[in-house]
């Protein structure tokens, strides 16, 4: 949750964000590359652990109750993405540009999982593995037209932008592999069930995580399958390494998921029993994830709007009606160094801490209010 805010802060404040892709090895720096690259871990972990959370929640429900729960949550998340979240990104009261991103993805995956849970667990596991490992076979299949088939393929596998009259829709997160990730997360939930041996869980997580990273290294070295763009030798060893770990997120390639989820599983294994002031501080954000997510975008955007005005740009330049904010030519020349971006990021995260802590306490003392669980 904290790392995610770094990427969004960079988008709205870094001067280079309006000039080039931070993963462009011909233009980026090592620090800028890793500032963007480290945030690759956020979405796959959110989706994986949402599936795990669904399994744990299902321990207290019947399959029918869990299915209905996932269906309602999924529809709610889709509604939030189309309204509250989209307005926070663009401050566009006409909603002429709709970004379908991670909250939309979580919602659609939950709706799919609502049906998958009725299958035997081995079948769910098989479906998850196939969707994650085989979807790159579709990389060369494209439907570029602005029609129903193009829209459907953008929904399933290709990141695409569509124009429907006065409206533009960006399918940022093609859904097919993400369904597989949530299905695998659901299967992973079995080792987090109440009463499961913690030492055995740690060994399983370490084995799966290590195997995932090993498979990533092998596939990436072979350079034939697993990522849309192959890696290549660059002008220096460090940039060759950056090329090696530059993995496709839209849609999430097999290499991308092997690396990010592999590291995540090892991290889970090694940190389960750590408890200190830092972990208690961080967990405040994790206990109110949707509340934090909604607030952090609005605060970043409002502060960016003020920064634009203070540096000579009209506030309207910080609103978007047809594209993502960093693609707007009028903002070329606006922005700050990475050092300032990191300072703003840390300040916003710290600003949110007491608000999140208050809301967590409010939720804990008002468990009778059913609607709180939706935020």
Coordinates of C-alpha atoms in Angstrom, one line a residue:
X1 CA 0.0 0.0 0.0
X2 CA 2.8 2.4 0.8
X3 CA 4.9 1.5 -2.2
X4 CA 1.9 1.9 -4.5
X5 CA 1.6 5.5 -3.4
X6 CA 5.2 6.1 -4.6
X7 CA 4.2 5.3 -8.2
X8 CA 1.1 7.5 -8.1
X9 CA 3.1 10.4 -6.6
X10 CA 5.7 10.0 -9.3
X11 CA 3.0 10.2 -12.0
X12 CA 1.7 13.6 -10.7
X13 CA 5.0 15.3 -9.6
X14 CA 8.1 14.0 -11.4
X15 CA 9.1 16.2 -14.3
X16 CA 10.4 13.2 -16.3
X17 CA 7.0 11.5 -16.1
X18 CA 5.6 13.9 -18.6
X19 CA 8.5 13.3 -21.0
X20 CA 9.2 9.6 -21.2
X21 CA 8.4 6.1 -19.8
X22 CA 10.6 5.5 -16.7
X23 CA 11.3 2.0 -18.0
X24 CA 12.7 3.3 -21.3
X25 CA 16.3 2.2 -21.1
X26 CA 17.4 4.8 -23.7
X27 CA 16.2 7.7 -21.5
X28 CA 15.8 6.6 -17.9
X29 CA 18.3 6.5 -15.0
X30 CA 18.8 3.6 -12.6
X31 CA 17.0 5.3 -9.7
X32 CA 14.1 6.4 -11.9
X33 CA 13.8 2.9 -13.3
X34 CA 13.7 1.2 -9.9
X35 CA 11.3 3.9 -8.6
X36 CA 8.8 2.7 -11.2
X37 CA 9.9 -1.0 -11.2
X38 CA 9.5 -1.6 -7.5
X39 CA 5.8 -0.7 -7.8
X40 CA 5.3 -3.7 -10.1
X41 CA 4.9 -5.8 -7.0
X42 CA 1.8 -4.1 -5.8
X43 CA -1.0 -5.2 -8.1
X44 CA -0.1 -8.9 -8.3
X45 CA 0.2 -9.1 -4.5
X46 CA -3.2 -7.4 -4.1
X47 CA -4.9 -9.8 -6.4
X48 CA -3.2 -12.9 -5.1
X49 CA -3.9 -12.1 -1.4
X50 CA -7.5 -11.0 -2.3
X51 CA -8.0 -14.7 -3.4
X52 CA -6.3 -15.9 -0.2
X53 CA -8.5 -13.6 1.9
X54 CA -11.6 -15.0 0.1
X55 CA -10.6 -18.5 1.1
X56 CA -10.1 -17.5 4.8
X57 CA -13.4 -15.6 4.8
X58 CA -15.0 -18.7 3.3
X59 CA -14.0 -20.7 6.4
X60 CA -16.9 -19.0 8.2
X61 CA -19.4 -19.2 5.4
X62 CA -21.1 -21.8 3.2
X63 CA -20.0 -21.9 -0.5
X64 CA -23.3 -20.1 -1.4
X65 CA -22.7 -17.4 1.2
X66 CA -19.1 -16.9 0.0
X67 CA -20.1 -16.8 -3.6
X68 CA -22.8 -14.1 -2.9
X69 CA -20.2 -12.2 -0.8
X70 CA -17.7 -12.2 -3.6
X71 CA -20.3 -11.3 -6.2
X72 CA -21.5 -8.3 -4.2
X73 CA -18.0 -7.1 -3.4
X74 CA -17.0 -7.5 -7.0
X75 CA -19.9 -5.4 -8.2
X76 CA -19.2 -2.8 -5.5
X77 CA -15.5 -2.5 -6.6
X78 CA -16.5 -2.1 -10.2
X79 CA -18.9 0.7 -9.2
X80 CA -16.2 2.4 -7.2
X81 CA -13.7 2.2 -10.1
X82 CA -16.2 3.8 -12.5
X83 CA -17.1 6.6 -10.1
X84 CA -15.2 7.6 -7.0
X85 CA -11.8 6.3 -8.3
X86 CA -12.1 7.6 -11.8
X87 CA -13.0 11.1 -10.5
X88 CA -10.0 11.1 -8.2
X89 CA -7.6 10.4 -11.1
X90 CA -8.9 13.1 -13.5
X91 CA -11.2 15.5 -11.6
X92 CA -13.5 15.2 -14.7
X93 CA -17.1 15.7 -13.7
X94 CA -18.2 14.5 -17.2
X95 CA -16.5 11.1 -16.9
X96 CA -15.5 11.3 -20.6
X97 CA -12.3 9.3 -19.9
X98 CA -12.7 6.0 -17.9
X99 CA -9.7 4.1 -16.6
X100 CA -10.3 0.5 -15.8
X101 CA -7.4 -0.4 -13.5
X102 CA -6.6 -2.4 -10.4
X103 CA -9.9 -1.8 -8.5
X104 CA -11.9 -2.8 -11.6
X105 CA -9.6 -5.9 -11.9
X106 CA -10.2 -7.0 -8.3
X107 CA -13.9 -6.6 -8.8
X108 CA -14.1 -8.6 -12.0
X109 CA -11.8 -11.3 -10.6
X110 CA -14.0 -11.6 -7.5
X111 CA -17.1 -12.1 -9.7
X112 CA -15.3 -14.9 -11.6
X113 CA -14.1 -16.4 -8.3
X114 CA -17.7 -16.4 -7.1
X115 CA -18.3 -19.1 -9.7
X116 CA -15.0 -20.9 -9.5
X117 CA -15.3 -21.7 -5.8
X118 CA -17.9 -24.4 -6.6
X119 CA -15.3 -26.4 -8.5
X120 CA -13.0 -28.9 -6.8
X121 CA -9.9 -27.2 -5.5
X122 CA -7.6 -29.1 -7.8
X123 CA -9.6 -27.8 -10.8
X124 CA -9.3 -24.2 -9.5
X125 CA -5.6 -24.7 -9.1
X126 CA -5.3 -26.1 -12.6
X127 CA -7.3 -23.2 -14.1
X128 CA -5.1 -20.7 -12.2
X129 CA -1.9 -22.3 -13.5
X130 CA -3.1 -22.5 -17.1
X131 CA -4.3 -18.8 -17.2
X132 CA -1.1 -17.6 -15.7
X133 CA 1.3 -19.7 -17.6
X134 CA -0.3 -20.1 -21.1
X135 CA -1.9 -16.6 -21.7
X136 CA 1.3 -15.4 -23.4
X137 CA 0.5 -17.8 -26.2
X138 CA -2.0 -15.2 -27.2
X139 CA 0.5 -12.3 -27.4
X140 CA 0.5 -12.3 -31.2
X141 CA -3.3 -12.3 -31.4
X142 CA -4.8 -8.8 -31.9
X143 CA -8.1 -7.2 -32.7
X144 CA -7.2 -3.5 -33.3
X145 CA -10.6 -2.4 -34.5
X146 CA -12.8 -0.2 -32.4
X147 CA -15.6 -2.7 -32.4
X148 CA -17.1 -5.3 -30.1
X149 CA -14.4 -7.9 -30.8
X150 CA -11.7 -5.3 -30.2
X151 CA -13.4 -4.3 -27.0
X152 CA -13.7 -7.9 -25.8
X153 CA -10.1 -8.7 -26.6
X154 CA -9.0 -5.6 -24.8
X155 CA -11.0 -6.7 -21.8
X156 CA -9.4 -10.2 -21.9
X157 CA -5.8 -9.8 -23.1
X158 CA -4.6 -6.6 -24.8
X159 CA -4.2 -3.2 -23.1
X160 CA -6.3 -1.0 -25.4
X161 CA -8.1 2.3 -25.6
X162 CA -11.6 2.5 -27.0
X163 CA -13.7 5.4 -28.2
X164 CA -17.4 5.3 -27.8
X165 CA -18.9 8.6 -29.0
X166 CA -17.7 11.3 -26.6
X167 CA -16.3 8.6 -24.2
X168 CA -12.8 7.1 -24.1
X169 CA -12.2 3.8 -22.2
X170 CA -8.7 2.6 -21.3
X171 CA -8.5 -1.1 -20.5
X172 CA -5.4 -0.8 -18.4
X173 CA -5.5 -4.3 -16.8
X174 CA -6.6 -7.1 -19.3
X175 CA -8.4 -9.5 -17.1
X176 CA -7.5 -13.1 -18.2
X177 CA -4.2 -13.7 -16.3
X178 CA -5.4 -11.8 -13.3
X179 CA -8.3 -14.3 -12.9
X180 CA -5.6 -16.9 -12.8
X181 CA -3.7 -15.1 -10.1
X182 CA -6.8 -14.7 -7.8
X183 CA -7.6 -18.4 -8.4
X184 CA -4.1 -19.3 -7.3
X185 CA -4.4 -17.0 -4.3
X186 CA -7.6 -18.8 -3.3
X187 CA -5.9 -22.1 -3.4
X188 CA -3.0 -20.6 -1.4
X189 CA -5.5 -19.8 1.3
X190 CA -5.6 -23.4 2.5
X191 CA -2.2 -23.0 4.2
X192 CA -3.4 -19.9 6.0
X193 CA -6.4 -21.7 7.4
X194 CA -6.9 -21.7 11.2
X195 CA -4.8 -24.4 12.8
X196 CA -2.4 -24.9 9.9
X197 CA 1.1 -25.6 11.1
X198 CA 3.1 -22.3 10.8
X199 CA 6.5 -24.1 10.2
X200 CA 5.0 -26.2 7.4
X201 CA 3.4 -23.0 5.9
X202 CA 6.8 -21.3 5.9
X203 CA 8.5 -24.2 4.1
X204 CA 5.8 -24.3 1.5
X205 CA 6.0 -20.6 0.8
X206 CA 9.8 -20.6 0.6
X207 CA 9.7 -23.6 -1.8
X208 CA 7.0 -22.1 -4.1
X209 CA 8.6 -18.7 -4.0
X210 CA 12.1 -20.0 -4.7
X211 CA 10.8 -22.2 -7.6
X212 CA 9.0 -19.2 -9.1
X213 CA 12.1 -17.1 -9.1
X214 CA 14.2 -20.0 -10.5
X215 CA 11.6 -20.5 -13.3
X216 CA 11.7 -16.7 -14.0
X217 CA 15.5 -16.8 -14.4
X218 CA 15.4 -19.8 -16.7
X219 CA 12.6 -18.5 -18.9
X220 CA 14.1 -15.0 -19.1
X221 CA 17.5 -16.4 -20.0
X222 CA 16.0 -18.6 -22.8
X223 CA 14.4 -15.4 -24.0
X224 CA 11.7 -17.2 -26.1
X225 CA 8.6 -17.3 -24.1
X226 CA 7.1 -15.6 -21.0
X227 CA 7.4 -11.9 -21.8
X228 CA 6.2 -9.8 -24.7
X229 CA 9.5 -8.0 -25.1
X230 CA 12.8 -10.1 -24.9
X231 CA 15.7 -8.7 -23.0
X232 CA 18.9 -7.6 -24.7
X233 CA 22.4 -6.6 -24.0
X234 CA 22.7 -2.8 -23.3
X235 CA 25.5 -0.2 -23.1
X236 CA 26.5 -1.3 -19.6
X237 CA 26.1 -4.4 -17.4
X238 CA 23.7 -2.6 -15.1
X239 CA 21.4 -1.6 -17.9
X240 CA 21.6 -5.1 -19.3
X241 CA 20.4 -6.3 -15.9
X242 CA 17.6 -3.7 -16.1
X243 CA 16.6 -5.1 -19.5
X244 CA 16.6 -8.6 -18.0
X245 CA 14.2 -7.6 -15.2
X246 CA 12.1 -5.3 -17.4
X247 CA 8.9 -7.3 -17.5
X248 CA 5.5 -6.7 -19.0
X249 CA 2.7 -5.7 -16.7
X250 CA -0.1 -5.0 -19.3
X251 CA -1.1 -7.8 -19.5
X252 CA 1.0 -9.3 -16.7
X253 CA 3.4 -11.7 -18.4
X254 CA 4.3 -15.1 -17.0
X255 CA 7.8 -13.7 -16.3
X256 CA 6.3 -10.7 -14.5
X257 CA 4.1 -13.0 -12.3
X258 CA 6.8 -15.5 -11.5
X259 CA 9.1 -12.8 -10.3
X260 CA 6.7 -10.6 -8.3
X261 CA 4.7 -13.4 -6.7
X262 CA 7.8 -15.4 -6.1
X263 CA 9.4 -12.6 -4.1
X264 CA 6.1 -11.9 -2.4
X265 CA 5.8 -15.6 -1.2
X266 CA 9.3 -15.5 0.2
X267 CA 8.6 -12.2 1.9
X268 CA 5.5 -13.7 3.5
X269 CA 7.4 -16.7 4.7
X270 CA 10.2 -14.6 6.3
X271 CA 8.1 -11.9 7.9
X272 CA 5.1 -13.8 9.4
X273 CA 6.4 -13.8 13.0
X274 CA 8.1 -10.4 13.0
X275 CA 6.4 -7.9 15.3
X276 CA 7.9 -4.5 16.2
X277 CA 7.2 -0.8 16.1
X278 CA 7.7 -0.7 12.3
X279 CA 5.4 -3.6 11.5
X280 CA 2.7 -2.2 13.8
X281 CA 3.0 1.2 12.1
X282 CA 2.8 -0.3 8.6
X283 CA -0.1 -2.6 9.5
X284 CA -2.3 0.4 10.2
X285 CA -2.5 1.1 6.4
X286 CA -3.1 -2.6 5.6
X287 CA -6.1 -2.8 8.0
X288 CA -8.0 -0.2 6.0
X289 CA -6.8 -0.8 2.4
X290 CA -9.8 0.6 0.5
X291 CA -10.1 3.6 2.7
X292 CA -6.4 4.3 2.3
X293 CA -6.6 3.7 -1.5
X294 CA -9.4 6.1 -2.1
X295 CA -7.9 8.9 0.1
X296 CA -4.4 8.7 -1.2
X297 CA -5.3 9.4 -4.8
X298 CA -7.4 12.4 -3.9
X299 CA -4.7 13.9 -1.7
X300 CA -2.0 13.3 -4.3
X301 CA -4.1 14.9 -7.0
X302 CA -5.1 17.9 -4.9
X303 CA -1.5 18.6 -3.8
X304 CA -0.4 18.2 -7.5
X305 CA -3.1 20.7 -8.5
X306 CA -1.7 23.2 -5.9
X307 CA 1.9 22.5 -7.1
X308 CA 0.9 23.2 -10.7
X309 CA -0.7 26.6 -9.7
X310 CA 2.3 27.5 -7.6
X311 CA 4.7 26.8 -10.5
X312 CA 2.8 28.9 -13.0
X313 CA 0.3 26.4 -14.5
X314 CA -3.5 26.9 -14.5
X315 CA -5.3 24.4 -12.2
X316 CA -7.2 23.1 -15.2
X317 CA -4.0 21.6 -16.6
X318 CA -4.2 19.1 -13.7
X319 CA -7.6 17.8 -15.0
X320 CA -7.9 15.3 -17.8
X321 CA -10.8 14.6 -20.2
X322 CA -9.2 12.3 -22.7
X323 CA -6.0 10.6 -21.5
X324 CA -3.8 9.7 -18.6
X325 CA -2.3 12.7 -16.9
X326 CA 1.4 12.0 -17.9
X327 CA 0.4 12.0 -21.6
X328 CA -0.9 15.6 -21.6
X329 CA 1.5 17.8 -23.7
X330 CA 0.4 20.9 -21.8
X331 CA 2.2 19.6 -18.7
X332 CA 5.6 19.1 -20.3
X333 CA 7.9 21.4 -18.3
X334 CA 6.0 20.9 -15.1
X335 CA 7.3 18.8 -12.3
X336 CA 10.1 18.2 -9.9
X337 CA 13.2 16.0 -9.3
X338 CA 13.0 12.5 -7.9
X339 CA 14.2 13.8 -4.5
X340 CA 11.2 16.1 -4.2
X341 CA 8.9 13.3 -5.4
X342 CA 10.2 11.0 -2.6
X343 CA 9.7 13.8 0.0
X344 CA 6.1 14.4 -1.2
X345 CA 5.4 10.7 -1.1
X346 CA 6.7 10.2 2.4
X347 CA 4.8 13.3 3.6
X348 CA 1.5 12.1 2.1
X349 CA 1.9 8.6 3.6
X350 CA 2.7 10.1 7.0
X351 CA -0.2 12.5 6.7
X352 CA -2.6 9.6 6.1
X353 CA -1.4 7.6 9.1
X354 CA -3.5 9.2 11.9
X355 CA -6.5 9.3 9.6
X356 CA -6.2 5.6 8.8
X357 CA -5.5 4.8 12.5
X358 CA -8.7 6.7 13.4
X359 CA -10.8 4.9 10.8
X360 CA -9.4 1.5 11.9
X361 CA -10.4 2.2 15.5
X362 CA -13.8 3.4 14.3
X363 CA -14.4 0.2 12.4
X364 CA -13.3 -2.0 15.3
X365 CA -15.7 -0.3 17.7
X366 CA -18.6 -0.2 15.3
X367 CA -18.7 -3.8 14.0
X368 CA -22.5 -3.6 14.0
X369 CA -22.4 -1.1 11.0
X370 CA -22.4 -3.5 8.0
X371 CA -21.6 -0.8 5.5
X372 CA -18.1 -0.2 7.0
X373 CA -16.9 -3.5 5.6
X374 CA -17.3 -2.1 2.1
X375 CA -14.7 0.6 2.8

